[in-house]
Tab-separated table of C-alpha atoms and ligand atoms in Angstrom:
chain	number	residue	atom	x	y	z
A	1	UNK	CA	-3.851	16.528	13.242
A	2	UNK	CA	-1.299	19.414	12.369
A	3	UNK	CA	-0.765	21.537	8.929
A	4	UNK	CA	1.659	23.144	7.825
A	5	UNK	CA	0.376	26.115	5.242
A	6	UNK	CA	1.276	29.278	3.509
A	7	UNK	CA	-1.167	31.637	3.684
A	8	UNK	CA	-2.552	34.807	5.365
A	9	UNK	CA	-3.770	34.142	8.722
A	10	UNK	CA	-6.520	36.358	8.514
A	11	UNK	CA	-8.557	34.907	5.574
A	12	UNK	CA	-8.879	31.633	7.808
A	13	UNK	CA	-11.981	30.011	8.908
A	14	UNK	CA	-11.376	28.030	11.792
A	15	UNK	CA	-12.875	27.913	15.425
A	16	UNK	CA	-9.809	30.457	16.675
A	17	UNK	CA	-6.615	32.207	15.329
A	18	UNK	CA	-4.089	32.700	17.446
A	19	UNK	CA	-2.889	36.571	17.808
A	20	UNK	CA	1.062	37.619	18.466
A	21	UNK	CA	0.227	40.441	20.736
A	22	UNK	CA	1.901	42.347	22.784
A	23	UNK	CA	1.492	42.710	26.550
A	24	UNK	CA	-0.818	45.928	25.983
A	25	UNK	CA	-3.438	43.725	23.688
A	26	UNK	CA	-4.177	46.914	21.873
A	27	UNK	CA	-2.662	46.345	18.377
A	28	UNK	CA	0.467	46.574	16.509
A	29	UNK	CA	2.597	45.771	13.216
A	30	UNK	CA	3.242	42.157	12.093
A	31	UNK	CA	0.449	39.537	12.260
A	32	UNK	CA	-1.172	41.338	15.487
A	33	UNK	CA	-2.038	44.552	12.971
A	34	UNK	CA	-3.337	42.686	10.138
A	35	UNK	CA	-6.060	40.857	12.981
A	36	UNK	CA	-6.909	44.203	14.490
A	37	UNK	CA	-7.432	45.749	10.743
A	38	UNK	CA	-9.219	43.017	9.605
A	39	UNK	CA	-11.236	42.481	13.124
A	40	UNK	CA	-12.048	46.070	13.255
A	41	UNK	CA	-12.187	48.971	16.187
A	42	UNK	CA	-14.722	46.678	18.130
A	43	UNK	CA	-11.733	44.342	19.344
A	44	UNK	CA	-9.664	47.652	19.765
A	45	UNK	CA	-12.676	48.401	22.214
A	46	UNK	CA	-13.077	44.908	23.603
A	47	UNK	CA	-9.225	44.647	24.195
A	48	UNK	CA	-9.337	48.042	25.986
A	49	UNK	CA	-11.120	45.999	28.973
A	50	UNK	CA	-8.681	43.201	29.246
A	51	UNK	CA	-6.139	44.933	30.996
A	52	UNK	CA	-2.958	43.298	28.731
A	53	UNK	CA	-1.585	40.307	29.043
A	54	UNK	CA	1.886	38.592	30.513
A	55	UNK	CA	4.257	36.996	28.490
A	56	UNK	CA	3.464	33.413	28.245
A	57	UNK	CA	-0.490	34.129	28.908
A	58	UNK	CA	-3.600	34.107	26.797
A	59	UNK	CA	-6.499	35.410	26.263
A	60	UNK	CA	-9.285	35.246	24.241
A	61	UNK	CA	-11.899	37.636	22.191
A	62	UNK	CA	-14.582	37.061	19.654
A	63	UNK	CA	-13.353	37.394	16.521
A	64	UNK	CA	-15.550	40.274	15.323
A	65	UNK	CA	-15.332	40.336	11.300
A	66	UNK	CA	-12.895	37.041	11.057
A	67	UNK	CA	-13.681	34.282	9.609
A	68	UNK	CA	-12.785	33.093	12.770
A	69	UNK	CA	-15.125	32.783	15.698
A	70	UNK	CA	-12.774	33.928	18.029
A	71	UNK	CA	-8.629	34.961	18.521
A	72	UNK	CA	-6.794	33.841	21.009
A	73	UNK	CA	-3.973	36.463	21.951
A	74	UNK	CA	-0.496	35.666	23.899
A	75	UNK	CA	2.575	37.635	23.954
A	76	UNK	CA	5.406	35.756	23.225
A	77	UNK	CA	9.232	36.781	24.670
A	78	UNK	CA	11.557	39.139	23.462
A	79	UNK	CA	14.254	36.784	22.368
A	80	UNK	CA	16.920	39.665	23.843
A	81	UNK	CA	14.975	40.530	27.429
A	82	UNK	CA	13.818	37.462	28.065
A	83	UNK	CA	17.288	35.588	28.117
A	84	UNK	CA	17.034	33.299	31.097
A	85	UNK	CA	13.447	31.418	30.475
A	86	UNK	CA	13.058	32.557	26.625
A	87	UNK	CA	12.331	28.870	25.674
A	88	UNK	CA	9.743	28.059	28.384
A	89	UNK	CA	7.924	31.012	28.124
A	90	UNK	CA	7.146	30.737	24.263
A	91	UNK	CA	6.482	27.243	25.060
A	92	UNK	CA	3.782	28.274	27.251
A	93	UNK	CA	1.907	30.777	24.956
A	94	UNK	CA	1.534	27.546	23.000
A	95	UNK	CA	0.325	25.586	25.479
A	96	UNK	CA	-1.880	28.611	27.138
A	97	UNK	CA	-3.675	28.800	23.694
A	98	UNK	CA	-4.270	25.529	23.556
A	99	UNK	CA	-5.826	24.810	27.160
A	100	UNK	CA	-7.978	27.740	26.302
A	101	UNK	CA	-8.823	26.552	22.776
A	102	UNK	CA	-10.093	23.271	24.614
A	103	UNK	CA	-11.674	24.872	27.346
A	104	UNK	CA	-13.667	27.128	24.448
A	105	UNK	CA	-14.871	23.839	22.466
A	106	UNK	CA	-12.365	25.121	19.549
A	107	UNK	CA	-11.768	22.649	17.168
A	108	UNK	CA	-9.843	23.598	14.667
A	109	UNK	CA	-6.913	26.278	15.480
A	110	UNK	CA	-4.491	28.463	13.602
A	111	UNK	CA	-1.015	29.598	14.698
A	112	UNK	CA	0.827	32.048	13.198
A	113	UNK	CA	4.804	31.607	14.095
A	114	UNK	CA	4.607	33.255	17.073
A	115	UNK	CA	7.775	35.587	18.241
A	116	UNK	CA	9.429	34.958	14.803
A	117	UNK	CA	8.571	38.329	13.613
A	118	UNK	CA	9.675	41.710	15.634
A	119	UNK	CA	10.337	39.906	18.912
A	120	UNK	CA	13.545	37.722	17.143
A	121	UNK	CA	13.012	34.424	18.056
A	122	UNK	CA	15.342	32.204	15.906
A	123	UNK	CA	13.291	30.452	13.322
A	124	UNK	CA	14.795	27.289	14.466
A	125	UNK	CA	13.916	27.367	17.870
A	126	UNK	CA	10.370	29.040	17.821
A	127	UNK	CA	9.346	26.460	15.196
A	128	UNK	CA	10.723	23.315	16.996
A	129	UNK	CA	8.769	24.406	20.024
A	130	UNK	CA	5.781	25.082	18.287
A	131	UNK	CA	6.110	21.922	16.537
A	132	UNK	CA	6.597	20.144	19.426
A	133	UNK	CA	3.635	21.710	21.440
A	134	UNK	CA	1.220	21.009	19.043
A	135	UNK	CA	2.134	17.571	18.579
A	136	UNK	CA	1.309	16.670	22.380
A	137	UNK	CA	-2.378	17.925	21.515
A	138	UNK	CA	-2.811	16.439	17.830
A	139	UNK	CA	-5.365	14.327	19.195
A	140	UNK	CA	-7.026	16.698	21.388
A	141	UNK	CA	-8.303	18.608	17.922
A	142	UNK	CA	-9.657	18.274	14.877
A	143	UNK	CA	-6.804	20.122	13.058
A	144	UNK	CA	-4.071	22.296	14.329
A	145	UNK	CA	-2.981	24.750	11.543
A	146	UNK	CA	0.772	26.194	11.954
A	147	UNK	CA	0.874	29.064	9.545
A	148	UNK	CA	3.777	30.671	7.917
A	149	UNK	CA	4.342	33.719	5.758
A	150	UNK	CA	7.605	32.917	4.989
A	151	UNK	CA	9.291	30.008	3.404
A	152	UNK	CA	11.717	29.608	5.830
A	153	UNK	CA	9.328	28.479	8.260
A	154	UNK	CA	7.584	26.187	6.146
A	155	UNK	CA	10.691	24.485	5.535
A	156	UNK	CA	11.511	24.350	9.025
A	157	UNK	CA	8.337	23.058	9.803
A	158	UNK	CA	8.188	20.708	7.158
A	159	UNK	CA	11.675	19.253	8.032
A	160	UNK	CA	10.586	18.750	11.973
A	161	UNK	CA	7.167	17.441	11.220
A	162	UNK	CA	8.997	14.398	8.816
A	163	UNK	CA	11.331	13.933	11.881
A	164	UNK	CA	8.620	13.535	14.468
A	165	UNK	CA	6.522	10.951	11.988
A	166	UNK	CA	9.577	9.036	10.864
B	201	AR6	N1	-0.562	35.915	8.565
B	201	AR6	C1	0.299	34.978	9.021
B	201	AR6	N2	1.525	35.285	9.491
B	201	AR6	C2	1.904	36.583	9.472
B	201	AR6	C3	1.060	37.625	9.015
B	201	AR6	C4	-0.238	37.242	8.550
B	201	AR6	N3	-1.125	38.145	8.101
B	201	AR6	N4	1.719	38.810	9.140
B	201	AR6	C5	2.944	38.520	9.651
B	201	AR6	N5	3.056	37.185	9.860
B	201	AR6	P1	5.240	39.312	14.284
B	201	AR6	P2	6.159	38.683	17.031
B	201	AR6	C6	4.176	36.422	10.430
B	201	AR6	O1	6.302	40.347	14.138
B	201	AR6	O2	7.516	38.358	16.536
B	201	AR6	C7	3.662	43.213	16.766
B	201	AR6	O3	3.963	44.559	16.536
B	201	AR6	C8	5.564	37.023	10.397
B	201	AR6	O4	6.161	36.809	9.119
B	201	AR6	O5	3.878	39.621	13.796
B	201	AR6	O6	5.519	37.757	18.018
B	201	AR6	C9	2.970	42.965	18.096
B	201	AR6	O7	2.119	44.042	18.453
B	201	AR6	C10	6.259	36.232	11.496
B	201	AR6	O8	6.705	34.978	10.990
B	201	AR6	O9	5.061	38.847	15.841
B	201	AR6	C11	4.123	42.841	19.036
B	201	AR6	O10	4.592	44.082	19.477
B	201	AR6	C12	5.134	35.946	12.496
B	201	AR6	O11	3.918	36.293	11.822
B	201	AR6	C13	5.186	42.170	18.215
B	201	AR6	O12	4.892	42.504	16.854
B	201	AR6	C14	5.230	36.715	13.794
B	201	AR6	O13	5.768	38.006	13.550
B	201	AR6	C15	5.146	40.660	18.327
B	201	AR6	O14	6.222	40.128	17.629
């Protein structure tokens, strides 16, 4: 089942969060500082060990002082340096987290609109894909949360969601 909510990403309990890192995994501004704030210097540490991550990968950490059990990072594209397979690759951070999720016994999940921030993915396009995504695994979980800070993307959301039901 998928929601569509307002809210802070951080205060969520839920099996896993999903982070919008970047390839280096070791922080940043947007959503991806408010987890390591809130997470605290022990997934700065953990994250030290990972190596990064590519573009269209994901990985995944405890959650430390979440809510959540654990975060699942991926690093969406950068709408402008990414031009040729822009579309595929954010679809894949989607789909990444997800396979991972499952393989992780996660249950219920939380995205935040991944690329929509800094990296300039259109709010059209980055919510139709995730929308899309996430449908193919509705059943696959007990709830899929896509989670917006602004209220352009819960309208976009909302709009697609009544178009895939209808
Ligand atoms: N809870 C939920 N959503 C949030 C929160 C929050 N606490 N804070 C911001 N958002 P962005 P990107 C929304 O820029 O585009 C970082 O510096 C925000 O309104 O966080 O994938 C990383 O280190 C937007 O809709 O991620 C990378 O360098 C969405 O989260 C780079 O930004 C994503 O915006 C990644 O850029």
């Amino acid at each position: 089942m998928i929601e569509i909510i307002k809210d802070d990403i951080t205060n969520l309990k839920v099996d896993a969060i999903v982070n919008a890192a970047n390839k280096s995994l070791l922080g940043g501004g947007g959503v991806d500082g408010a987890i390591h704030r809130k997470a605290g210097k022990e997934l700065y540490n953990y994250c030290l060990k990972l190596n990064g991550c590519s573009t269209g990968e994901a990985v995944i950490t405890p959650g430390f002082n979440l809510n959540a059990k654990y975060i699942i990072h991926t690093v969406a594209p950068i709408w402008y340096y990414n031009e040729e397979n822009r579309e595929e690759l954010l679809k894949k951070c989607y789909v990444n987290s997800l396979e991972l999720a499952l393989k992780n016994n996660v249950k219920t999940i939380a995205f935040p609109c991944l690329g929509m921030g800094v990296y300039k993915v259109p709010t059209d396009i980055g919510c139709s894909i995730a929308i899309n995504t996430c449908f193919k695994y509705k059943d696959k979980f007990d709830k899929i949360y896509l989670v917006c800070f602004k209220d352009l993307e819960f309208n976009y959301y909302k709009e697609y969601l009544k178009g895939l039901i209808d």
